[in-house]
mmCIF file of C-alpha atoms and ligand atoms in Angstrom:
data_model
loop_
_atom_site.group_PDB
_atom_site.id
_atom_site.type_symbol
_atom_site.label_atom_id
_atom_site.label_comp_id
_atom_site.label_asym_id
_atom_site.label_seq_id
_atom_site.Cartn_x
_atom_site.Cartn_y
_atom_site.Cartn_z
ATOM 1 C CA PHE A 741 0.241 -0.103 0.176
ATOM 2 C CA THR A 742 2.004 3.476 -0.785
ATOM 3 C CA VAL A 743 0.601 6.811 -1.192
ATOM 4 C CA ALA A 744 3.087 9.440 -2.374
ATOM 5 C CA VAL A 745 2.077 12.829 -2.186
ATOM 6 C CA GLU A 746 4.120 15.172 -3.358
ATOM 7 C CA GLN A 747 4.628 18.483 -1.894
ATOM 8 C CA PRO A 748 7.206 21.523 -2.408
ATOM 9 C CA GLY A 749 10.719 20.214 -1.182
ATOM 10 C CA GLN A 750 9.721 16.717 0.241
ATOM 11 C CA THR A 751 7.989 13.925 -0.211
ATOM 12 C CA LEU A 752 5.336 12.443 1.756
ATOM 13 C CA ASP A 753 4.614 8.443 1.973
ATOM 14 C CA LEU A 754 2.111 7.054 3.809
ATOM 15 C CA ALA A 755 3.049 3.724 3.944
ATOM 16 C CA GLU A 756 4.966 5.324 6.576
ATOM 17 C CA ALA A 757 1.889 5.313 8.352
ATOM 18 C CA GLY A 758 1.204 1.961 9.014
ATOM 19 C CA TRP A 759 -1.778 -0.079 7.612
ATOM 20 C CA ASP A 760 -4.070 1.100 10.778
ATOM 21 C CA GLY A 761 -3.778 5.137 10.188
ATOM 22 C CA CYS A 762 -4.023 4.373 6.120
ATOM 23 C CA ARG A 763 -7.229 2.408 6.885
ATOM 24 C CA ALA A 764 -8.837 5.119 8.573
ATOM 25 C CA LEU A 765 -7.869 7.744 6.861
ATOM 26 C CA VAL A 766 -9.435 6.334 3.430
ATOM 27 C CA SER A 767 -12.040 4.647 5.509
ATOM 28 C CA HIS A 768 -11.091 0.979 5.327
ATOM 29 C CA GLU A 769 -10.952 1.254 1.403
ATOM 30 C CA GLU A 770 -8.595 -1.639 0.650
ATOM 31 C CA CYS A 771 -6.265 -0.253 -1.603
ATOM 32 C CA GLY A 772 -4.266 2.423 -2.238
ATOM 33 C CA ILE A 773 -5.960 4.133 -5.576
ATOM 34 C CA GLU A 774 -8.926 4.401 -3.498
ATOM 35 C CA VAL A 775 -8.557 7.365 -3.078
ATOM 36 C CA LEU A 776 -7.606 8.378 -5.637
ATOM 37 C CA GLU A 777 -10.414 7.608 -6.978
ATOM 38 C CA ARG A 778 -12.910 8.969 -4.134
ATOM 39 C CA ALA A 779 -11.141 12.218 -4.666
ATOM 40 C CA PHE A 780 -12.038 11.447 -8.452
ATOM 41 C CA GLN A 781 -15.614 11.242 -7.722
ATOM 42 C CA ARG A 782 -15.334 14.751 -5.501
ATOM 43 C CA GLU A 783 -16.497 12.206 -3.047
ATOM 44 C CA PHE A 784 -14.012 13.857 0.056
ATOM 45 C CA ASP A 785 -11.174 16.429 -1.262
ATOM 46 C CA PRO A 786 -7.423 15.207 -0.323
ATOM 47 C CA GLN A 787 -6.747 18.939 0.930
ATOM 48 C CA ARG A 788 -8.332 18.210 3.954
ATOM 49 C CA TRP A 789 -7.680 14.711 3.881
ATOM 50 C CA LEU A 790 -4.148 15.448 3.908
ATOM 51 C CA GLU A 791 -3.902 17.955 6.777
ATOM 52 C CA GLY A 792 -5.959 15.215 9.128
ATOM 53 C CA ALA A 793 -3.365 12.180 8.150
ATOM 54 C CA GLU A 794 -0.549 15.517 8.594
ATOM 55 C CA ARG A 795 -2.035 16.232 12.495
ATOM 56 C CA ALA A 796 -2.133 13.229 13.744
ATOM 57 C CA GLY A 797 0.888 12.896 12.342
ATOM 58 C CA LEU A 798 0.712 9.423 9.923
ATOM 59 C CA LEU A 799 3.135 11.206 7.664
ATOM 60 C CA ALA A 800 6.924 10.737 7.023
ATOM 61 C CA PRO A 801 8.701 13.517 5.565
ATOM 62 C CA PHE A 802 11.161 12.774 2.742
ATOM 63 C CA ALA A 803 13.346 15.116 0.917
ATOM 64 C CA TRP A 804 12.510 13.574 -3.130
ATOM 65 C CA GLU A 805 16.547 13.510 -3.699
ATOM 66 C CA ASP A 806 16.956 11.152 -0.340
ATOM 67 C CA LEU A 807 14.302 8.723 -1.707
ATOM 68 C CA ALA A 808 15.246 9.114 -5.269
ATOM 69 C CA ALA A 809 18.633 7.512 -4.362
ATOM 70 C CA GLY A 810 16.125 4.759 -2.007
ATOM 71 C CA ARG A 811 18.421 6.325 0.668
ATOM 72 C CA GLY A 812 16.511 6.343 4.208
ATOM 73 C CA ALA A 813 12.807 4.951 2.723
ATOM 74 C CA ARG A 814 12.059 3.637 -0.760
ATOM 75 C CA LEU A 815 9.342 4.564 -2.816
ATOM 76 C CA GLY A 816 7.560 1.770 -4.077
ATOM 77 C CA LEU A 817 5.332 1.072 -6.867
ATOM 78 C CA PRO A 818 2.439 3.430 -6.527
ATOM 79 C CA VAL A 819 -0.950 1.409 -6.676
ATOM 80 C CA ASP A 820 -0.500 -2.565 -7.563
ATOM 81 C CA PRO A 821 -2.658 -3.322 -10.924
ATOM 82 C CA PRO A 822 -4.926 -6.172 -11.433
ATOM 83 C CA GLU A 823 -4.073 -5.542 -14.532
ATOM 84 C CA VAL A 824 -1.320 -3.518 -17.136
ATOM 85 C CA TRP A 825 -1.916 -3.538 -20.519
ATOM 86 C CA GLY A 826 -0.352 -1.920 -23.551
ATOM 87 C CA ALA A 827 -0.563 0.196 -26.496
ATOM 88 C CA GLY A 828 1.444 -1.022 -29.288
ATOM 89 C CA VAL A 829 2.592 1.209 -32.616
ATOM 90 C CA THR A 830 0.866 4.611 -31.605
ATOM 91 C CA TYR A 831 3.971 6.364 -32.613
ATOM 92 C CA ARG A 832 4.832 6.134 -36.359
ATOM 93 C CA ARG A 833 8.492 5.657 -35.318
ATOM 94 C CA SER A 834 7.308 2.231 -33.313
ATOM 95 C CA ALA A 835 5.418 1.104 -36.506
ATOM 96 C CA ASP A 836 8.583 2.155 -38.592
ATOM 97 C CA PHE A 837 11.338 -0.020 -36.262
ATOM 98 C CA ARG A 838 9.070 -2.685 -36.359
ATOM 99 C CA GLU A 839 7.929 -3.707 -40.446
ATOM 100 C CA GLU A 840 9.513 -6.078 -41.284
ATOM 101 C CA GLY A 841 7.422 -6.161 -45.719
ATOM 102 C CA THR A 842 4.709 -8.104 -43.374
ATOM 103 C CA GLY A 843 2.492 -4.520 -43.361
ATOM 104 C CA ILE A 844 1.071 -5.567 -39.782
ATOM 105 C CA TYR A 845 2.350 -3.138 -38.494
ATOM 106 C CA ASP A 846 1.957 0.310 -40.621
ATOM 107 C CA ARG A 847 -1.908 -1.485 -41.120
ATOM 108 C CA VAL A 848 -2.618 -1.518 -37.375
ATOM 109 C CA TYR A 849 -0.795 2.660 -37.335
ATOM 110 C CA SER A 850 -4.018 2.992 -39.165
ATOM 111 C CA ALA A 851 -6.504 1.615 -38.459
ATOM 112 C CA GLU A 852 -9.598 2.487 -37.209
ATOM 113 C CA ARG A 853 -9.048 -0.659 -33.817
ATOM 114 C CA PRO A 854 -5.447 -0.225 -32.310
ATOM 115 C CA GLU A 855 -2.946 -2.821 -31.368
ATOM 116 C CA LEU A 856 -3.943 -3.674 -27.470
ATOM 117 C CA PHE A 857 -1.796 -6.590 -25.715
ATOM 118 C CA PHE A 858 -2.230 -7.987 -21.544
ATOM 119 C CA LYS A 859 1.517 -7.362 -20.658
ATOM 120 C CA ALA A 860 2.107 -7.475 -16.541
ATOM 121 C CA THR A 861 0.089 -9.058 -13.292
ATOM 122 C CA ALA A 862 1.247 -6.690 -10.561
ATOM 123 C CA TRP A 863 4.203 -8.767 -9.688
ATOM 124 C CA ARG A 864 5.941 -8.915 -12.867
ATOM 125 C CA CYS A 865 5.953 -4.916 -12.211
ATOM 126 C CA VAL A 866 8.723 -3.461 -10.952
ATOM 127 C CA ALA A 867 9.619 0.282 -8.933
ATOM 128 C CA HIS A 868 12.074 3.204 -8.771
ATOM 129 C CA GLY A 869 15.856 1.220 -8.313
ATOM 130 C CA GLU A 870 14.653 -2.619 -8.756
ATOM 131 C CA PRO A 871 15.465 -4.823 -11.954
ATOM 132 C CA ILE A 872 13.569 -4.908 -14.803
ATOM 133 C CA GLY A 873 14.303 -8.213 -16.354
ATOM 134 C CA ARG A 874 16.224 -9.754 -19.525
ATOM 135 C CA ARG A 875 15.626 -12.906 -20.783
ATOM 136 C CA ARG A 876 17.587 -14.834 -20.811
ATOM 137 C CA ASP A 877 16.900 -16.300 -23.934
ATOM 138 C CA SER A 878 16.690 -12.550 -25.919
ATOM 139 C CA GLY A 879 19.507 -11.957 -27.589
ATOM 140 C CA PHE A 880 18.356 -7.913 -28.182
ATOM 141 C CA THR A 881 15.433 -6.248 -24.997
ATOM 142 C CA ALA A 882 14.987 -2.707 -25.937
ATOM 143 C CA ALA A 883 13.818 -0.385 -23.423
ATOM 144 C CA GLU A 884 10.240 1.376 -24.423
ATOM 145 C CA PRO A 885 9.963 4.288 -22.303
ATOM 146 C CA GLU A 886 6.069 5.168 -22.529
ATOM 147 C CA ILE A 887 3.808 7.433 -20.164
ATOM 148 C CA ALA A 888 0.968 4.636 -18.465
ATOM 149 C CA ILE A 889 -2.674 5.579 -17.427
ATOM 150 C CA VAL A 890 -3.605 4.600 -13.866
ATOM 151 C CA LEU A 891 -7.612 3.454 -14.865
ATOM 152 C CA GLY A 892 -10.827 4.032 -12.274
ATOM 153 C CA ARG A 893 -13.666 2.674 -12.351
ATOM 154 C CA SER A 894 -16.062 2.653 -16.440
ATOM 155 C CA GLY A 895 -12.719 3.851 -17.414
ATOM 156 C CA ALA A 896 -11.349 7.316 -15.754
ATOM 157 C CA VAL A 897 -8.603 8.376 -15.977
ATOM 158 C CA LEU A 898 -7.036 8.936 -12.497
ATOM 159 C CA GLY A 899 -3.102 10.113 -13.562
ATOM 160 C CA PHE A 900 -0.544 9.241 -15.321
ATOM 161 C CA THR A 901 2.979 8.161 -14.767
ATOM 162 C CA LEU A 902 5.964 6.951 -16.668
ATOM 163 C CA ALA A 903 6.005 3.490 -17.506
ATOM 164 C CA ASN A 904 8.879 0.567 -18.744
ATOM 165 C CA ASP A 905 7.126 -1.880 -21.516
ATOM 166 C CA VAL A 906 10.720 -3.571 -21.369
ATOM 167 C CA SER A 907 10.775 -5.883 -24.737
ATOM 168 C CA ALA A 908 12.073 -8.998 -26.426
ATOM 169 C CA TRP A 909 12.025 -7.004 -28.759
ATOM 170 C CA ASP A 910 13.621 -10.245 -31.522
ATOM 171 C CA ILE A 911 11.716 -13.082 -30.111
ATOM 172 C CA GLU A 912 8.998 -10.286 -30.883
ATOM 173 C CA ARG A 913 10.810 -9.860 -34.843
ATOM 174 C CA ASP A 914 11.003 -14.101 -35.192
ATOM 175 C CA ASN A 915 6.778 -14.336 -35.033
ATOM 176 C CA PRO A 916 4.971 -11.697 -34.316
ATOM 177 C CA LEU A 917 2.974 -14.372 -32.484
ATOM 178 C CA TYR A 918 5.679 -14.358 -30.168
ATOM 179 C CA LEU A 919 4.267 -11.391 -28.863
ATOM 180 C CA PRO A 920 3.439 -12.375 -25.501
ATOM 181 C CA GLN A 921 6.502 -13.962 -24.575
ATOM 182 C CA SER A 922 8.738 -11.443 -26.131
ATOM 183 C CA LYS A 923 5.843 -9.328 -23.926
ATOM 184 C CA VAL A 924 5.496 -10.816 -20.813
ATOM 185 C CA TYR A 925 8.211 -12.278 -18.121
ATOM 186 C CA THR A 926 9.289 -11.302 -14.833
ATOM 187 C CA GLY A 927 10.494 -7.619 -14.435
ATOM 188 C CA CYS A 928 8.867 -6.505 -17.670
ATOM 189 C CA PHE A 929 7.169 -3.656 -16.812
ATOM 190 C CA ALA A 930 8.071 -0.707 -14.314
ATOM 191 C CA PHE A 931 6.251 2.277 -13.249
ATOM 192 C CA GLY A 932 5.838 4.878 -11.121
ATOM 193 C CA PRO A 933 6.914 6.404 -8.838
ATOM 194 C CA THR A 934 4.075 9.201 -8.805
ATOM 195 C CA ILE A 935 1.245 9.042 -10.242
ATOM 196 C CA VAL A 936 0.362 12.789 -11.395
ATOM 197 C CA THR A 937 -3.170 13.913 -11.758
ATOM 198 C CA PRO A 938 -4.479 15.120 -15.004
ATOM 199 C CA ASP A 939 -5.574 18.606 -12.961
ATOM 200 C CA GLU A 940 -1.577 19.051 -13.025
ATOM 201 C CA ILE A 941 -0.711 18.414 -16.361
ATOM 202 C CA PRO A 942 -2.399 21.897 -18.187
ATOM 203 C CA ASP A 943 -1.661 19.768 -21.500
ATOM 204 C CA PRO A 944 -1.441 15.850 -21.235
ATOM 205 C CA TYR A 945 -0.512 15.654 -25.210
ATOM 206 C CA ALA A 946 2.747 18.117 -25.066
ATOM 207 C CA ILE A 947 4.335 15.207 -22.116
ATOM 208 C CA ALA A 948 7.964 15.033 -23.344
ATOM 209 C CA LEU A 949 10.180 11.652 -22.486
ATOM 210 C CA ARG A 950 13.405 11.460 -22.376
ATOM 211 C CA CYS A 951 14.979 7.598 -21.667
ATOM 212 C CA ARG A 952 19.562 6.878 -21.234
ATOM 213 C CA VAL A 953 21.016 3.453 -20.702
ATOM 214 C CA LEU A 954 24.827 4.149 -18.876
ATOM 215 C CA ARG A 955 27.059 1.610 -19.013
ATOM 216 C CA GLY A 956 29.235 2.670 -16.312
ATOM 217 C CA GLU A 957 29.707 5.483 -16.296
ATOM 218 C CA ARG A 958 28.759 5.567 -20.503
ATOM 219 C CA GLU A 959 25.969 6.161 -22.014
ATOM 220 C CA VAL A 960 25.416 4.129 -24.172
ATOM 221 C CA PHE A 961 21.759 5.099 -25.951
ATOM 222 C CA ALA A 962 20.011 8.501 -25.308
ATOM 223 C CA GLY A 963 17.005 9.105 -26.140
ATOM 224 C CA GLU A 964 13.090 11.117 -26.291
ATOM 225 C CA ALA A 965 10.184 11.868 -27.501
ATOM 226 C CA THR A 966 6.957 13.366 -26.907
ATOM 227 C CA THR A 967 3.156 12.888 -26.797
ATOM 228 C CA GLY A 968 2.134 14.924 -29.465
ATOM 229 C CA GLN A 969 3.760 12.542 -31.399
ATOM 230 C CA LEU A 970 0.944 10.101 -30.392
ATOM 231 C CA LYS A 971 -1.240 9.073 -33.180
ATOM 232 C CA ARG A 972 -4.173 7.558 -30.931
ATOM 233 C CA ARG A 973 -6.086 10.216 -28.122
ATOM 234 C CA PHE A 974 -6.167 8.739 -24.673
ATOM 235 C CA GLU A 975 -8.986 7.980 -23.715
ATOM 236 C CA GLU A 976 -9.655 6.028 -27.593
ATOM 237 C CA LEU A 977 -7.020 3.680 -25.899
ATOM 238 C CA VAL A 978 -8.920 3.264 -23.001
ATOM 239 C CA GLY A 979 -12.133 3.091 -24.866
ATOM 240 C CA TRP A 980 -11.146 0.112 -26.656
ATOM 241 C CA LEU A 981 -10.092 -1.472 -23.579
ATOM 242 C CA ALA A 982 -13.281 -1.618 -21.737
ATOM 243 C CA ARG A 983 -14.538 -3.162 -24.953
ATOM 244 C CA SER A 984 -16.869 -6.223 -23.934
ATOM 245 C CA ASN A 985 -13.448 -6.418 -21.148
ATOM 246 C CA GLU A 986 -14.430 -4.767 -17.403
ATOM 247 C CA VAL A 987 -11.773 -2.679 -16.701
ATOM 248 C CA ARG A 988 -10.431 -2.587 -12.955
ATOM 249 C CA THR A 989 -9.883 0.078 -10.359
ATOM 250 C CA GLY A 990 -6.167 0.107 -10.614
ATOM 251 C CA THR A 991 -5.590 -0.819 -14.152
ATOM 252 C CA VAL A 992 -2.799 0.650 -16.321
ATOM 253 C CA LEU A 993 -2.526 1.226 -19.334
ATOM 254 C CA SER A 994 0.519 2.305 -21.019
ATOM 255 C CA THR A 995 0.438 4.370 -24.119
ATOM 256 C CA GLY A 996 3.174 3.110 -26.350
ATOM 257 C CA THR A 997 6.229 3.883 -27.309
ATOM 258 C CA GLY A 998 7.770 6.960 -29.405
ATOM 259 C CA ILE A 999 11.805 6.496 -28.101
ATOM 260 C CA ILE A 1000 13.696 2.920 -30.224
ATOM 261 C CA GLN A 1001 16.699 1.602 -29.390
ATOM 262 C CA PRO A 1002 18.257 0.989 -32.407
ATOM 263 C CA LEU A 1003 19.484 -2.861 -33.736
ATOM 264 C CA GLY A 1004 22.369 -3.827 -32.431
ATOM 265 C CA SER A 1005 21.878 -0.798 -28.754
ATOM 266 C CA GLY A 1006 20.351 -3.939 -26.883
ATOM 267 C CA LEU A 1007 20.300 -3.957 -23.193
ATOM 268 C CA ARG A 1008 22.728 -6.052 -20.936
ATOM 269 C CA GLU A 1009 22.841 -7.818 -17.692
ATOM 270 C CA GLY A 1010 24.312 -4.006 -15.141
ATOM 271 C CA ASP A 1011 23.395 -1.492 -18.066
ATOM 272 C CA VAL A 1012 21.059 1.567 -15.907
ATOM 273 C CA VAL A 1013 18.368 2.484 -17.681
ATOM 274 C CA GLY A 1014 16.759 5.894 -16.513
ATOM 275 C CA LEU A 1015 13.627 7.320 -17.818
ATOM 276 C CA SER A 1016 12.391 11.293 -17.154
ATOM 277 C CA TRP A 1017 9.969 13.172 -17.423
ATOM 278 C CA PRO A 1018 11.203 16.324 -16.641
ATOM 279 C CA GLU A 1019 8.761 17.997 -14.191
ATOM 280 C CA LEU A 1020 8.593 14.646 -12.585
ATOM 281 C CA GLY A 1021 12.755 13.833 -12.603
ATOM 282 C CA GLU A 1022 14.458 10.145 -12.568
ATOM 283 C CA ARG A 1023 13.323 7.160 -12.864
ATOM 284 C CA ARG A 1024 16.016 4.826 -12.545
ATOM 285 C CA ASN A 1025 16.289 1.114 -12.810
ATOM 286 C CA PRO A 1026 18.530 -1.236 -12.992
ATOM 287 C CA VAL A 1027 18.958 -4.520 -15.804
ATOM 288 C CA ALA A 1028 18.898 -8.328 -14.763
ATOM 289 C CA LEU A 1029 19.137 -11.435 -16.022
ATOM 290 C CA VAL A 1030 16.228 -13.385 -15.278
HETATM 291 O O1 LIG B 979 3.351 -5.001 -31.396
HETATM 292 C C1 LIG B 979 4.301 -4.660 -31.069
HETATM 293 C C2 LIG B 979 4.410 -3.867 -29.394
HETATM 294 C C3 LIG B 979 4.287 -2.145 -29.825
HETATM 295 C C4 LIG B 979 4.763 -2.453 -28.718
HETATM 296 O O2 LIG B 979 4.731 -1.742 -26.906
HETATM 297 C C5 LIG B 979 4.440 -0.255 -28.808
HETATM 298 O O3 LIG B 979 4.951 -0.392 -30.249
HETATM 299 O O4 LIG B 979 5.504 0.651 -27.475
HETATM 300 MG MG1 LIG B 980 5.369 -0.502 -26.108
#
């Protein structure tokens, strides 16, 4: 259970409040995402809730730099998602890179129906500082830096977060029917550490995302993209996900990558992948063989 609330100069991590304190605060709701959901439904005022928690001494303040560096305390996943889904080929670059003459990527880029795939369960997800996985049977696994949406009841967009849809591209390129194996495995999805609510984002189609891969001291890859290059609208992707499919509160939908690591520059064990959205700072994950 982790809800982190950022205030100027400090981060308040409700995980430190302990389960009893949190349960009292959210009136018996059983999961952190419910706090966000109830604020979204205007069932309570988060500011008053925060003030009450602070008065009761339930919040532990940490400097963001300490949390980011894992000093003293560390932020876990901001939500344990019941499911994580991914959208694919939502940026032109992704379609171009993947094409190998079959036309399927070009076709899905322009089709009305988007590519959506099941990506992960909560236990396959990793938080800031935890290792993302590279499959032992993959020779070319790449980071896929993406903006992910955290969904509430009826597909409401509760917030946005940074995500890495780590993927074994060689396995998918071998045969698209291998997609689930290229996408779903231990440590295949990193996200967080915070969820940014929509009211904090002036324009969700102007989010700049950066990625760098460090090998020791050396930067071996750097790339960037903006959600302005996204072919589809966020609501469109959510609408397709919710077709004939119950979407539970806390579901995460990763919206596709516009940052492509060139062939030959795949992730190696020990690399560190840094993802940033300038306003949020950098989230780092080391790479481990799984
Ligand atoms: O089928 C390929 C997956 C595409 C993807 O994950 C992306 O474009 O981000
Ligand atoms: Mg992806």
